[in-house]
mmCIF file of C-alpha atoms in Angstrom:
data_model
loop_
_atom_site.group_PDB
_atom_site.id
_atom_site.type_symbol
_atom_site.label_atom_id
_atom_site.label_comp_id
_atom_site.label_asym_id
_atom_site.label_seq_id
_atom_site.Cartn_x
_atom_site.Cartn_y
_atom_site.Cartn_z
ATOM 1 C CA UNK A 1 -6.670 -51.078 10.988
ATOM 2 C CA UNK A 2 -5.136 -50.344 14.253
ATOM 3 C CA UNK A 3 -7.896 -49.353 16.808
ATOM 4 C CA UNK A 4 -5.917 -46.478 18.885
ATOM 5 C CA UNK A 5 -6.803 -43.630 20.567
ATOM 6 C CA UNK A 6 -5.590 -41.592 17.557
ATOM 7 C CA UNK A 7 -6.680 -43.315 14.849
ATOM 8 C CA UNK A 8 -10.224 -42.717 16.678
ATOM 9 C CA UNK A 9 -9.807 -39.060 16.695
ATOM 10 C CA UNK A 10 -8.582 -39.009 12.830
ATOM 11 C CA UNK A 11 -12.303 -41.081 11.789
ATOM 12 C CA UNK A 12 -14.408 -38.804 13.805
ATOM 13 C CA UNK A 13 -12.478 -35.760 11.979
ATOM 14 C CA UNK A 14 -13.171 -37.142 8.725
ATOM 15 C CA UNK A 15 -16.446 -38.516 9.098
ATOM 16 C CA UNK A 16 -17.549 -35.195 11.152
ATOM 17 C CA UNK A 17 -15.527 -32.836 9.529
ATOM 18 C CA UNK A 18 -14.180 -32.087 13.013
ATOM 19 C CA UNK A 19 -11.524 -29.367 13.118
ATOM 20 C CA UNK A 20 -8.350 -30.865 14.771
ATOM 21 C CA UNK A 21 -5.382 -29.126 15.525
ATOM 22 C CA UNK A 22 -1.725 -31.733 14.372
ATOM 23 C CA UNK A 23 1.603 -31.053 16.387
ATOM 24 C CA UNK A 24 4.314 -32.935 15.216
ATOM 25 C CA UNK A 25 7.611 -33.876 16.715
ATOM 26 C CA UNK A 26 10.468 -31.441 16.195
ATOM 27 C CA UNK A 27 8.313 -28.531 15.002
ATOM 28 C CA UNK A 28 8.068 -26.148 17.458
ATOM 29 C CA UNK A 29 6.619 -23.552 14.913
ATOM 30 C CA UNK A 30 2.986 -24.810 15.493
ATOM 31 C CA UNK A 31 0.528 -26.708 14.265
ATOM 32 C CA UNK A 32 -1.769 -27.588 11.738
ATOM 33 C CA UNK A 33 -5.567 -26.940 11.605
ATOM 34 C CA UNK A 34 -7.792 -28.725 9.553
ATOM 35 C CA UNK A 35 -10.227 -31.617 9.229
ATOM 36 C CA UNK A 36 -9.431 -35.278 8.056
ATOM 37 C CA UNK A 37 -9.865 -35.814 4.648
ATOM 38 C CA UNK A 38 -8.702 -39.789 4.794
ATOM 39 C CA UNK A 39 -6.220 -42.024 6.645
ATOM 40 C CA UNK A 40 -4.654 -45.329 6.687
ATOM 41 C CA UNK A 41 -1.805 -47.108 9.191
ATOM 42 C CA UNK A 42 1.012 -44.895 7.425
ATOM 43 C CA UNK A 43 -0.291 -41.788 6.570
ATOM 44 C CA UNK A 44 -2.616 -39.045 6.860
ATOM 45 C CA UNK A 45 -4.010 -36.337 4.688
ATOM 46 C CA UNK A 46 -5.571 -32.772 6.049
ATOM 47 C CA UNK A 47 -7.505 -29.924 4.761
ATOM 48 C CA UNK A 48 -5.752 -27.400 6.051
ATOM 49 C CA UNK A 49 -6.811 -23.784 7.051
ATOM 50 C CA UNK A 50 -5.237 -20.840 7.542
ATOM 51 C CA UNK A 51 -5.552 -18.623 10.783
ATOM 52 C CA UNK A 52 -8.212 -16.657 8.959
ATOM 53 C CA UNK A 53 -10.570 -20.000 8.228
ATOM 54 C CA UNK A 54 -9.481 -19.582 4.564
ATOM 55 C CA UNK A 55 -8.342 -23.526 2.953
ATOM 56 C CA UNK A 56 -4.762 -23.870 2.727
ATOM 57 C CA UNK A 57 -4.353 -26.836 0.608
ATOM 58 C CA UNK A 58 -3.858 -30.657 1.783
ATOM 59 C CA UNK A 59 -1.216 -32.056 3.826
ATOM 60 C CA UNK A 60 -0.460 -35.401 3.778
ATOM 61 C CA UNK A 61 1.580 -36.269 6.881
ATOM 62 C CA UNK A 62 3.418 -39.759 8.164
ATOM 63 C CA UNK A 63 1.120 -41.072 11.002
ATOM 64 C CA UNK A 64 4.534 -41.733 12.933
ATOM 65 C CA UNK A 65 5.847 -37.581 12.738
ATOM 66 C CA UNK A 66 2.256 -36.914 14.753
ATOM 67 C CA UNK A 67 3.266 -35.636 18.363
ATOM 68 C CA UNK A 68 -0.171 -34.693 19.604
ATOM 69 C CA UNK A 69 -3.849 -34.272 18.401
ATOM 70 C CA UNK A 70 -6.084 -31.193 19.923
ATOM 71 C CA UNK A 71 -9.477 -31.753 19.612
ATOM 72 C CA UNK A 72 -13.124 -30.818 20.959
ATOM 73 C CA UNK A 73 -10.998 -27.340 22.216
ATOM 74 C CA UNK A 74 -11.683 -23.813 22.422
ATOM 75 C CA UNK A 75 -9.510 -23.086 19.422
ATOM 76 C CA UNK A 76 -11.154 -25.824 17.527
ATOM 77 C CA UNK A 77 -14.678 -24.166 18.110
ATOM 78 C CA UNK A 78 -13.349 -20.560 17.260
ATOM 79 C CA UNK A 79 -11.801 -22.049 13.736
ATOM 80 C CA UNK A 80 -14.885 -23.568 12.688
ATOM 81 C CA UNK A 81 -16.384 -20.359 13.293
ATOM 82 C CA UNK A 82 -13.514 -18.473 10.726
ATOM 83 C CA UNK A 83 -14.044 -21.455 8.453
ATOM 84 C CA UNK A 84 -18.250 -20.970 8.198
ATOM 85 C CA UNK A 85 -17.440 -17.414 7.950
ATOM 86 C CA UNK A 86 -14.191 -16.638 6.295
ATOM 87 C CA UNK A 87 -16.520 -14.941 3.534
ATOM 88 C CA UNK A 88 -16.963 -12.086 6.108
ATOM 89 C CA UNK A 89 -13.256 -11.073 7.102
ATOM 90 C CA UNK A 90 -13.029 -10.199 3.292
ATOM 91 C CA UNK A 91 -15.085 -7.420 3.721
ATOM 92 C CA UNK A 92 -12.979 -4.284 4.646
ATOM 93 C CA UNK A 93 -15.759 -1.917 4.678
ATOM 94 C CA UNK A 94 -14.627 1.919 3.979
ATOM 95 C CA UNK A 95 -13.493 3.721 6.896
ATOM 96 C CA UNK A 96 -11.514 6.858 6.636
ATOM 97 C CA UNK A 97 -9.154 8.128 9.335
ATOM 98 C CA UNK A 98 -8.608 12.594 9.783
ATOM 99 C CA UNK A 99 -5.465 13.327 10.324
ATOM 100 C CA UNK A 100 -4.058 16.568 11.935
ATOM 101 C CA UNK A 101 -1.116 18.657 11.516
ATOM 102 C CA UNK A 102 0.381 18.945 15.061
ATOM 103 C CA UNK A 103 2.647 16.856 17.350
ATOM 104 C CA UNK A 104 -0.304 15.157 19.455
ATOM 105 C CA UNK A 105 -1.354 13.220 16.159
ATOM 106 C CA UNK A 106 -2.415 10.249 18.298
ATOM 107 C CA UNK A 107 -5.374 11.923 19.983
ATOM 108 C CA UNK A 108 -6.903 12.999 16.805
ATOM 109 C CA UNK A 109 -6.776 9.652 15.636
ATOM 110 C CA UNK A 110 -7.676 7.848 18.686
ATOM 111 C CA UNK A 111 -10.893 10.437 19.513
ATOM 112 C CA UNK A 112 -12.213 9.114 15.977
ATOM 113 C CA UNK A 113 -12.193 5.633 17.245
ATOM 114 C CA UNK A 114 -13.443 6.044 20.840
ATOM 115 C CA UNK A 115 -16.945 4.559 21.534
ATOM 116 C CA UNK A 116 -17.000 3.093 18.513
ATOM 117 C CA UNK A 117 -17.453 -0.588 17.368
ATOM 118 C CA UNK A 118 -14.606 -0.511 15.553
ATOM 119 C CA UNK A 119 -10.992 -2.219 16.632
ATOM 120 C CA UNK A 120 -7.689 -0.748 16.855
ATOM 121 C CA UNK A 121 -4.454 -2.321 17.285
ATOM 122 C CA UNK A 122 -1.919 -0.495 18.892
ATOM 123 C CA UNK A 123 1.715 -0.058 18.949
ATOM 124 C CA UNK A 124 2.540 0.749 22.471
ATOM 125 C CA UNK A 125 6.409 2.668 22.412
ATOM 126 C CA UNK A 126 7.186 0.636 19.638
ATOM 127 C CA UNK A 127 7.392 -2.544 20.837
ATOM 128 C CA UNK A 128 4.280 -4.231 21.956
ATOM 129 C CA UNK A 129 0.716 -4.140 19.856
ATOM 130 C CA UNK A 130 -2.704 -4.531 21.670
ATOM 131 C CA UNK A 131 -6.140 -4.475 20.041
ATOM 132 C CA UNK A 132 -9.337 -3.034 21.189
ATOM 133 C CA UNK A 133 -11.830 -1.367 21.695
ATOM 134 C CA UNK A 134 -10.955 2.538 22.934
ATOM 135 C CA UNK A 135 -13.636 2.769 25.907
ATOM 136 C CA UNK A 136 -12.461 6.014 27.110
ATOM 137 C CA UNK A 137 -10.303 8.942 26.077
ATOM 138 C CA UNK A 138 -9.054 12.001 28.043
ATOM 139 C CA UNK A 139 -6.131 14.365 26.535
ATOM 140 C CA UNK A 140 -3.343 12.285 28.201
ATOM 141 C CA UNK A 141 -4.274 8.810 28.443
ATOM 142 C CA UNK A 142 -6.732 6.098 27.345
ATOM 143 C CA UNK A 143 -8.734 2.706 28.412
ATOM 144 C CA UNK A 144 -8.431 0.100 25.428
ATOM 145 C CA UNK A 145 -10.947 -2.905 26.174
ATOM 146 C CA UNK A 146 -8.461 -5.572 24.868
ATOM 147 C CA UNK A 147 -9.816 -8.397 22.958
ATOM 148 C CA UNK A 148 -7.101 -11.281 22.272
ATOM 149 C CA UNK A 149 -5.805 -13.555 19.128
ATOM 150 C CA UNK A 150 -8.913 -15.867 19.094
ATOM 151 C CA UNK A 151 -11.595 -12.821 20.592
ATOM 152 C CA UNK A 152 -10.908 -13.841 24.058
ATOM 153 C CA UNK A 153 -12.332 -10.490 26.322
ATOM 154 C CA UNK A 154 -8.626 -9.620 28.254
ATOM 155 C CA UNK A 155 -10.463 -6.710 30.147
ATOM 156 C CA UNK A 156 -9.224 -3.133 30.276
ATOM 157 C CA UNK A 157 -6.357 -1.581 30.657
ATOM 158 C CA UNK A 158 -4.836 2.092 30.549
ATOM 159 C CA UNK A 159 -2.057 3.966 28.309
ATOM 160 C CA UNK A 160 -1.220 6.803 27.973
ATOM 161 C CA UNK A 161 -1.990 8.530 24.627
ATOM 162 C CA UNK A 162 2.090 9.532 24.000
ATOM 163 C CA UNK A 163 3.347 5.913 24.403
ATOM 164 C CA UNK A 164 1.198 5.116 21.269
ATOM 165 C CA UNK A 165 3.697 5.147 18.846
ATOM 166 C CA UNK A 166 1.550 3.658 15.470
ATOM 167 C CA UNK A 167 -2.622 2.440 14.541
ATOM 168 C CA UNK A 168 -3.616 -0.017 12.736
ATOM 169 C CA UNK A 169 -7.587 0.033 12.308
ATOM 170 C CA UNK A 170 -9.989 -2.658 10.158
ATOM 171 C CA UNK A 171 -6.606 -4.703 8.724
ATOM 172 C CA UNK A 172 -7.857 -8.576 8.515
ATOM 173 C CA UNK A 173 -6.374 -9.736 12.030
ATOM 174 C CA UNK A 174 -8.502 -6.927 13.894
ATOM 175 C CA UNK A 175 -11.373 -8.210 12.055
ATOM 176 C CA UNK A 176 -10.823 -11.753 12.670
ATOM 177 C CA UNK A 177 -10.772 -10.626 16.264
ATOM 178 C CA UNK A 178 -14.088 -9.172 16.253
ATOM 179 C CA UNK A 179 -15.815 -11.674 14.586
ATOM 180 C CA UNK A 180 -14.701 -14.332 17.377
ATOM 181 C CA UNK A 181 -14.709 -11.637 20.504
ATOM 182 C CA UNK A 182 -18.832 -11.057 19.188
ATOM 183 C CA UNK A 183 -19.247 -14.990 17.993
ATOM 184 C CA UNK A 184 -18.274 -15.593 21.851
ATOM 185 C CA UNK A 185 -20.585 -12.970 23.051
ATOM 186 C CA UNK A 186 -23.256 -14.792 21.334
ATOM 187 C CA UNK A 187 -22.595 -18.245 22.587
ATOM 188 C CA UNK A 188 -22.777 -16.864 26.368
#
């Protein structure tokens, strides 16, 4: 068998169960992430996971369609970490929300999350969504310590409370967030 660069990556993968991430030419729409399962001079075949860690079925891909090969990467660390604990993002404990009767709806809701350990994502004047944690709250405005796709700590930032136009709280992506954003507190 050819002894490339690639086909060095691919044996590690499978013999490792390494996560890789597969671009491929003319498919701008991403990539695939997922270990080796076997390989030969023509083809390829993946386990594939989803964002959440959860398996997504095989692939089996033409050797020749593979554009690049990520590997030994941040992302590749922070999927293994969905993958060993996909188990967990299933878990959408109970967590009930008050609602209130008046036009400033958004600081009743937002007072119940502030300080807490739980995430919100919000809909800034309908067109952007950030999640977070609310740090601080006052009756016009708010700091949201913003934690990114893959739990990356983006720092704080301010809003004010009537540019929030919708909140999502506990829905699978914000808890996918957490678990990485404390998983990378813990490998500090």
């Amino acid at each position: 068998m050819n002894e490339s660069i690639l086909f060095d990556i691919l044996k590690k993968s499978k013999e490792n169960k390494e996560i890789i991430g597969i671009w491929k030419y003319n498919d701008d729409d991403g990539f695939w992430a997922g270990y080796v399962k076997n390989y030969n001079e023509e083809l390829v075949t993946i386990q594939h996971f989803t964002k959440y860690g959860k398996s997504d079925g095989i692939i089996i891909e033409r050797i020749e369609n593979i554009k690049s090969v990520d590997f030994d990467d941040d992302y590749a660390k922070a999927m293994q970490c969905l993958i060993d604990y996909s188990s967990e993002l299933d878990k959408d404990e109970g967590f009930e929300i008050e609602l209130n009767d008046n036009e400033e709806w958004q600081l009743g809701v937002l007072k119940q999350l502030e300080g807490s350990k739980r995430i919100a994502r919000l809909e800034i004047n309908a067109t952007d969504y950030f999640s977070g944690f609310i740090t601080k709250l006052s009756e016009t405005d708010l700091i949201l310590h913003c934690v990114g796709k893959m739990g990356e700590d983006e720092g704080t930032v301010f809003y004010r409370i009537e540019d929030v136009t919708t909140v999502r709280v506990n829905d699978i992506e914000n808890r996918k967030r957490v678990m990485l954003f404390n998983w990378r507190k813990a490998s500090l």
